[in-house]
mmCIF file of C-alpha atoms in Angstrom:
data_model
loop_
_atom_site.group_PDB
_atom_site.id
_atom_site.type_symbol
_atom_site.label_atom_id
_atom_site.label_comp_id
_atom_site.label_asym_id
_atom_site.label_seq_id
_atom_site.Cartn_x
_atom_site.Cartn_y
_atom_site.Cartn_z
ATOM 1 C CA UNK K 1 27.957 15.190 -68.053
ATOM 2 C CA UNK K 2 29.060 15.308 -64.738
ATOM 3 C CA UNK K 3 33.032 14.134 -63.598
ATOM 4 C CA UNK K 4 32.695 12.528 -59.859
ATOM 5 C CA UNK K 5 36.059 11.065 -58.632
ATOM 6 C CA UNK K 6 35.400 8.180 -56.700
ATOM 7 C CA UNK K 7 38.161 6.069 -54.487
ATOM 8 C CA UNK K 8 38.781 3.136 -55.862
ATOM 9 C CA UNK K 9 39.712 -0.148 -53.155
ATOM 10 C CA UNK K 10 44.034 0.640 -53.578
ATOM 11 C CA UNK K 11 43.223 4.128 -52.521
ATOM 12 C CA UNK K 12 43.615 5.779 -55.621
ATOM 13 C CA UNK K 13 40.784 7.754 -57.686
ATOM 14 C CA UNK K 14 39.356 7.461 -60.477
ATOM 15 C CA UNK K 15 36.768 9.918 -62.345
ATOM 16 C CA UNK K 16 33.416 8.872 -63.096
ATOM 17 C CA UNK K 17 31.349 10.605 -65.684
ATOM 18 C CA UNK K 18 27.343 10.633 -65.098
ATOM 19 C CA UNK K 19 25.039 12.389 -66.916
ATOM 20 C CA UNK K 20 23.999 15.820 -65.658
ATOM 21 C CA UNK K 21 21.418 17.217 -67.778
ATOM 22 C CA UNK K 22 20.678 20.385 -66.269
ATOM 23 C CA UNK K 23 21.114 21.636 -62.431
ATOM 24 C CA UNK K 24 17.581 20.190 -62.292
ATOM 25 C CA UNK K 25 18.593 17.206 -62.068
ATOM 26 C CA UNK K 26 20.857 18.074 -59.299
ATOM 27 C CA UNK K 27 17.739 19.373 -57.323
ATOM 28 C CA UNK K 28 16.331 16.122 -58.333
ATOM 29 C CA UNK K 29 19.586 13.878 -56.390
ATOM 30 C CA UNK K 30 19.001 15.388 -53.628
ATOM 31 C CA UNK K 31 15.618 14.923 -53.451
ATOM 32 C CA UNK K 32 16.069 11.073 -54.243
ATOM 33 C CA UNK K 33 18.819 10.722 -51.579
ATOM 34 C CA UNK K 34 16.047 12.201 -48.911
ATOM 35 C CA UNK K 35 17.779 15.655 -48.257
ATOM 36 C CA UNK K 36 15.709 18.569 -47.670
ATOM 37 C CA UNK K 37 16.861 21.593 -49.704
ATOM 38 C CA UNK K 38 16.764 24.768 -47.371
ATOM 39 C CA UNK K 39 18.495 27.160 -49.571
ATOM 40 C CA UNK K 40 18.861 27.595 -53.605
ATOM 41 C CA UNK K 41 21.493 30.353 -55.094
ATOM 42 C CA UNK K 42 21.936 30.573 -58.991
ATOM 43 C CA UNK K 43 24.110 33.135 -60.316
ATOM 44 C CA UNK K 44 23.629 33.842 -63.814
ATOM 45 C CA UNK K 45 24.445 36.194 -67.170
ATOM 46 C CA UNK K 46 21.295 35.887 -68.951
ATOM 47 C CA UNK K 47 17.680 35.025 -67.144
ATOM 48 C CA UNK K 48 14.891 33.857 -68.386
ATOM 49 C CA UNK K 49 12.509 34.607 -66.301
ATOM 50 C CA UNK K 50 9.483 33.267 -68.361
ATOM 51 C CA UNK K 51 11.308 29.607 -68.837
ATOM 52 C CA UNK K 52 12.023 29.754 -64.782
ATOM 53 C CA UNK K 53 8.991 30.324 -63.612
ATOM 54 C CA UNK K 54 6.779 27.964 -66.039
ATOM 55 C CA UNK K 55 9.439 25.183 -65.712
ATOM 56 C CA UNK K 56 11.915 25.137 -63.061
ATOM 57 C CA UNK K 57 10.245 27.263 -60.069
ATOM 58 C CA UNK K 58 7.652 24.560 -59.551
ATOM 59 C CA UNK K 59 10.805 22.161 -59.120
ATOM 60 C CA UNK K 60 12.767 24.571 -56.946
ATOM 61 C CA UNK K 61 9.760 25.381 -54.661
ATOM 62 C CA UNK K 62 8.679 22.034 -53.934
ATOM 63 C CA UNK K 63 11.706 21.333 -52.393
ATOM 64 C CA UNK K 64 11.006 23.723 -49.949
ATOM 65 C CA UNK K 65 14.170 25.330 -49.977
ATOM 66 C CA UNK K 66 14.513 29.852 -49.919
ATOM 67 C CA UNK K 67 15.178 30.576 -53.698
ATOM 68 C CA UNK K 68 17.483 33.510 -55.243
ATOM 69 C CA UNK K 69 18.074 34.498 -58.913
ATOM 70 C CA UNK K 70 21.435 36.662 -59.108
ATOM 71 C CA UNK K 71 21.979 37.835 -62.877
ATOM 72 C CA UNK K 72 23.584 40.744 -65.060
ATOM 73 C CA UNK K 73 20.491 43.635 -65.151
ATOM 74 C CA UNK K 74 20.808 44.056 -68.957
ATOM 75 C CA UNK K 75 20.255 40.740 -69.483
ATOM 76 C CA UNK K 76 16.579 40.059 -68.139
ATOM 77 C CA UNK K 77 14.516 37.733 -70.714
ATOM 78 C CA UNK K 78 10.369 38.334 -69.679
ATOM 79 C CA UNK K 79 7.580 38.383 -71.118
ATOM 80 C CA UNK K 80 4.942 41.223 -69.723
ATOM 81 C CA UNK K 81 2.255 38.442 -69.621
ATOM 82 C CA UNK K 82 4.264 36.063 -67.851
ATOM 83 C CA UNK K 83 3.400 34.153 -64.531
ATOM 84 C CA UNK K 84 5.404 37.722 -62.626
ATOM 85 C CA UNK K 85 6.593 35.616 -59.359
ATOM 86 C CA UNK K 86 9.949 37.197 -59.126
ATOM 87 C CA UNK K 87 10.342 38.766 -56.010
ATOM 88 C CA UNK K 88 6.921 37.035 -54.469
ATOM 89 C CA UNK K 89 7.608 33.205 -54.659
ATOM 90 C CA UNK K 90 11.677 33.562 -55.140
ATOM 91 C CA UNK K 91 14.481 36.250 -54.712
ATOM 92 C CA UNK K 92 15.459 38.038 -57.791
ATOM 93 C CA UNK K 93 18.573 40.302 -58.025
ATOM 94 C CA UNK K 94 19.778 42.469 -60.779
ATOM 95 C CA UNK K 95 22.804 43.759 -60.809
ATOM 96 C CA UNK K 96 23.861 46.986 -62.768
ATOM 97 C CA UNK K 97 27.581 47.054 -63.127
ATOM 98 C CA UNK K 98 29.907 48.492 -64.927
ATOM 99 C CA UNK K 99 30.970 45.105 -66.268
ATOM 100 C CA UNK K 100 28.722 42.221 -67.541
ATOM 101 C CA UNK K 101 27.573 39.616 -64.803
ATOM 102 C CA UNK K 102 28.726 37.007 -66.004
ATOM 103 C CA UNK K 103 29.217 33.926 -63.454
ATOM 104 C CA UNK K 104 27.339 30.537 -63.311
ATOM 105 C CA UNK K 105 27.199 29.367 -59.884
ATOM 106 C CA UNK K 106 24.369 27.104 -58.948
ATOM 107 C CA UNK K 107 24.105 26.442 -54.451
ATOM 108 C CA UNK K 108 21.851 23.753 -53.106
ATOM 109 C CA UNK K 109 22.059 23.811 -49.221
ATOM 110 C CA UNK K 110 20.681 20.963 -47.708
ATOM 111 C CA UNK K 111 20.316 19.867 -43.862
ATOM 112 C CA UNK K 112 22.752 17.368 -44.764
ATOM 113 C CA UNK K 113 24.583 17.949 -47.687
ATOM 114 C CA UNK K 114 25.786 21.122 -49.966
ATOM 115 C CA UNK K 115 26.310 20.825 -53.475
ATOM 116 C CA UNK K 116 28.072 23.763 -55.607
ATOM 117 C CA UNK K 117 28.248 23.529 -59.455
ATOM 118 C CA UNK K 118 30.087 25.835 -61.829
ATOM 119 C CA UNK K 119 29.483 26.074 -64.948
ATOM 120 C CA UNK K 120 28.616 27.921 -68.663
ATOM 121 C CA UNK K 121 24.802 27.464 -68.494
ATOM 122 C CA UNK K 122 22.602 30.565 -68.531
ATOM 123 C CA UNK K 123 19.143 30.114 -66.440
ATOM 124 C CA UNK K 124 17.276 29.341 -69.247
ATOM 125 C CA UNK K 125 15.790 26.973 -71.426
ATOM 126 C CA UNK K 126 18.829 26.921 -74.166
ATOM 127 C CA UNK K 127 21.208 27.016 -71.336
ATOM 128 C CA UNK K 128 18.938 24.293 -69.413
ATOM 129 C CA UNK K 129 17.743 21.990 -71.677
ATOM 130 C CA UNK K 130 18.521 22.879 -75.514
ATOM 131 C CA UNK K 131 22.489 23.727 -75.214
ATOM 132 C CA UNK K 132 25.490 20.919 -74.319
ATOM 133 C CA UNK K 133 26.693 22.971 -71.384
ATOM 134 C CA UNK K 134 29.398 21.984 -69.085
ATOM 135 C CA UNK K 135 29.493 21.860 -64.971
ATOM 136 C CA UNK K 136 31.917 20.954 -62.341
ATOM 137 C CA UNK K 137 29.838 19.880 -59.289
ATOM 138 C CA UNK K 138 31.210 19.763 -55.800
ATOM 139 C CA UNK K 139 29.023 17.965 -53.449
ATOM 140 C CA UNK K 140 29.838 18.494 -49.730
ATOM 141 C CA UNK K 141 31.375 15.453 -47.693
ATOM 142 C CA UNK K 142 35.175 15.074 -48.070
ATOM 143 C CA UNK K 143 37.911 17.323 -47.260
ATOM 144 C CA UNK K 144 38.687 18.277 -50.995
ATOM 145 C CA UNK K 145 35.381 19.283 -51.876
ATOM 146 C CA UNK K 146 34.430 21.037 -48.442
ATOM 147 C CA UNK K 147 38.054 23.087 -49.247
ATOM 148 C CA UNK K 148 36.439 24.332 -52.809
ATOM 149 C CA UNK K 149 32.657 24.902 -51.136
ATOM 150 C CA UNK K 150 34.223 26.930 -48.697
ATOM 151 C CA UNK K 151 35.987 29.428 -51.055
ATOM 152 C CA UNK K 152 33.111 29.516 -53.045
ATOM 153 C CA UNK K 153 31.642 30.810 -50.189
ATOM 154 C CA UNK K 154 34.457 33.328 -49.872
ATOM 155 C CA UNK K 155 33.762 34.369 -53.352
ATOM 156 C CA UNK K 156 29.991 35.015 -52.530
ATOM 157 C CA UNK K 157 30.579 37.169 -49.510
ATOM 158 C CA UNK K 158 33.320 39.284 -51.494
ATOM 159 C CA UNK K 159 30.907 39.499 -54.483
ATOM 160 C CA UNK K 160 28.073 40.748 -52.169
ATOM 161 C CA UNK K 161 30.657 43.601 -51.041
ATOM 162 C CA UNK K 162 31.783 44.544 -54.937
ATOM 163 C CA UNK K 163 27.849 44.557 -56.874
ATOM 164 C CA UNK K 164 24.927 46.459 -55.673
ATOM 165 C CA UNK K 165 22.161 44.354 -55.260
ATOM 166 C CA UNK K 166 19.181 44.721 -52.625
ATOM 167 C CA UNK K 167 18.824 44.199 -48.926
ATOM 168 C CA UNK K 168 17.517 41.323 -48.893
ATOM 169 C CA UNK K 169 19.132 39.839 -52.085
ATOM 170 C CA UNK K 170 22.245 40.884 -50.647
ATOM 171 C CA UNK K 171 21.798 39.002 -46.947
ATOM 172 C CA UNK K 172 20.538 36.237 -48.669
ATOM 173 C CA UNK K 173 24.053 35.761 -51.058
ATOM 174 C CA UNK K 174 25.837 36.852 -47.783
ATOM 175 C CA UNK K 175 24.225 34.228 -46.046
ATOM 176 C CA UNK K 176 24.246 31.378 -48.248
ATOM 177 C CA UNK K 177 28.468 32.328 -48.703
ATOM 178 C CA UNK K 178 28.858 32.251 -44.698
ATOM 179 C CA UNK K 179 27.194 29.253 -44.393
ATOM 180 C CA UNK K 180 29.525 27.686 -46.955
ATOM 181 C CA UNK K 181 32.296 28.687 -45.257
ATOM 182 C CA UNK K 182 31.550 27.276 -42.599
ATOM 183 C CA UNK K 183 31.995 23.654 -44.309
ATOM 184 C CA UNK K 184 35.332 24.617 -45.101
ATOM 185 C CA UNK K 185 36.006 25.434 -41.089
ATOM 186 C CA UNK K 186 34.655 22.079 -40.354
ATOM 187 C CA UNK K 187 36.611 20.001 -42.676
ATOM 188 C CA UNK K 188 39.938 21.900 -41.409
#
């Protein structure tokens, strides 16, 4: 389920729960409301890369948007006779660390809009489909939610400072937390 607090006509709020089945399904809003995705971050603990690429890739690319897989190194679910995209058709980083990876951070960059969700899903298809997983999603447009965007973007550029990832994983989480920063600097 999703929790979206909506203004009610007295000026007070009230929360309103929708469904959210997976972060699919917030690839699919924006899709519906006519945004082009540009840019797609997930941060995960475990990665299936098998489930991703026969199920959620085709989704993800055919939005048109730069994709990027972030997760924990020991944690890596393939099999050898797999579709092998990673690092042709999407971004994949794996980071070796002292402590587990453990975040679940899904970015969808629009031209219009940004959404961020946070949540306890693993990319993959327990964590997407099978599992009742819970997410607090922060879609771009009011002052509140452009605050929290923003210091998730914070977060991003700090974490790209603190893991070692690749070049171009690591420009790509840099620039995906700068440009969400930037919401926060235009809703101050």
């Amino acid at each position: 389920r999703r929790l979206r607090v909506d203004a009610v006509s007295d000026g007070s709020r009230t929360p309103v729960i929708d469904r959210i089945a997976s972060p699919l399904t917030l690839v699919a809003d924006h899709l519906t409301e006519g945004d082009d995705l540009t840019r797609i971050l997930l941060l995960t603990y475990t990665f299936d890369v098998n489930y991703f690429e026969r199920v959620a890739l085709s989704l993800l690319k055919g939005t048109g948007a730069a994709v990027c897989v972030v997760a924990d190194a020991q944690q890596l679910e393939f099999d050898v006779f797999g579709p092998g995209l990673a690092g042709r058709s999407y971004g994949v980083g794996q980071v070796h660390h002292h402590n587990p990876f453990h975040p679940k951070l899904v970015v969808l960059q629009g031209t219009t809009s940004t959404t961020v969700a946070v949540g306890s899903a693993n990319v993959s298809m327990a964590g997407w489909h099978a599992s009742e997983e819970i997410w607090s999603v922060f879609h771009g447009g009011s002052p509140e939610t452009d605050r929290v965007i923003a210091d998730a973007g914070e977060w991003l550029v700090h974490l790209a400072d603190d893991i070692v990832l690749g070049k171009r994983v690591r420009d790509f989480v840099v620039e995906t937390g700068q440009q969400l920063q930037r919401r926060g600097d235009e809703a101050d």
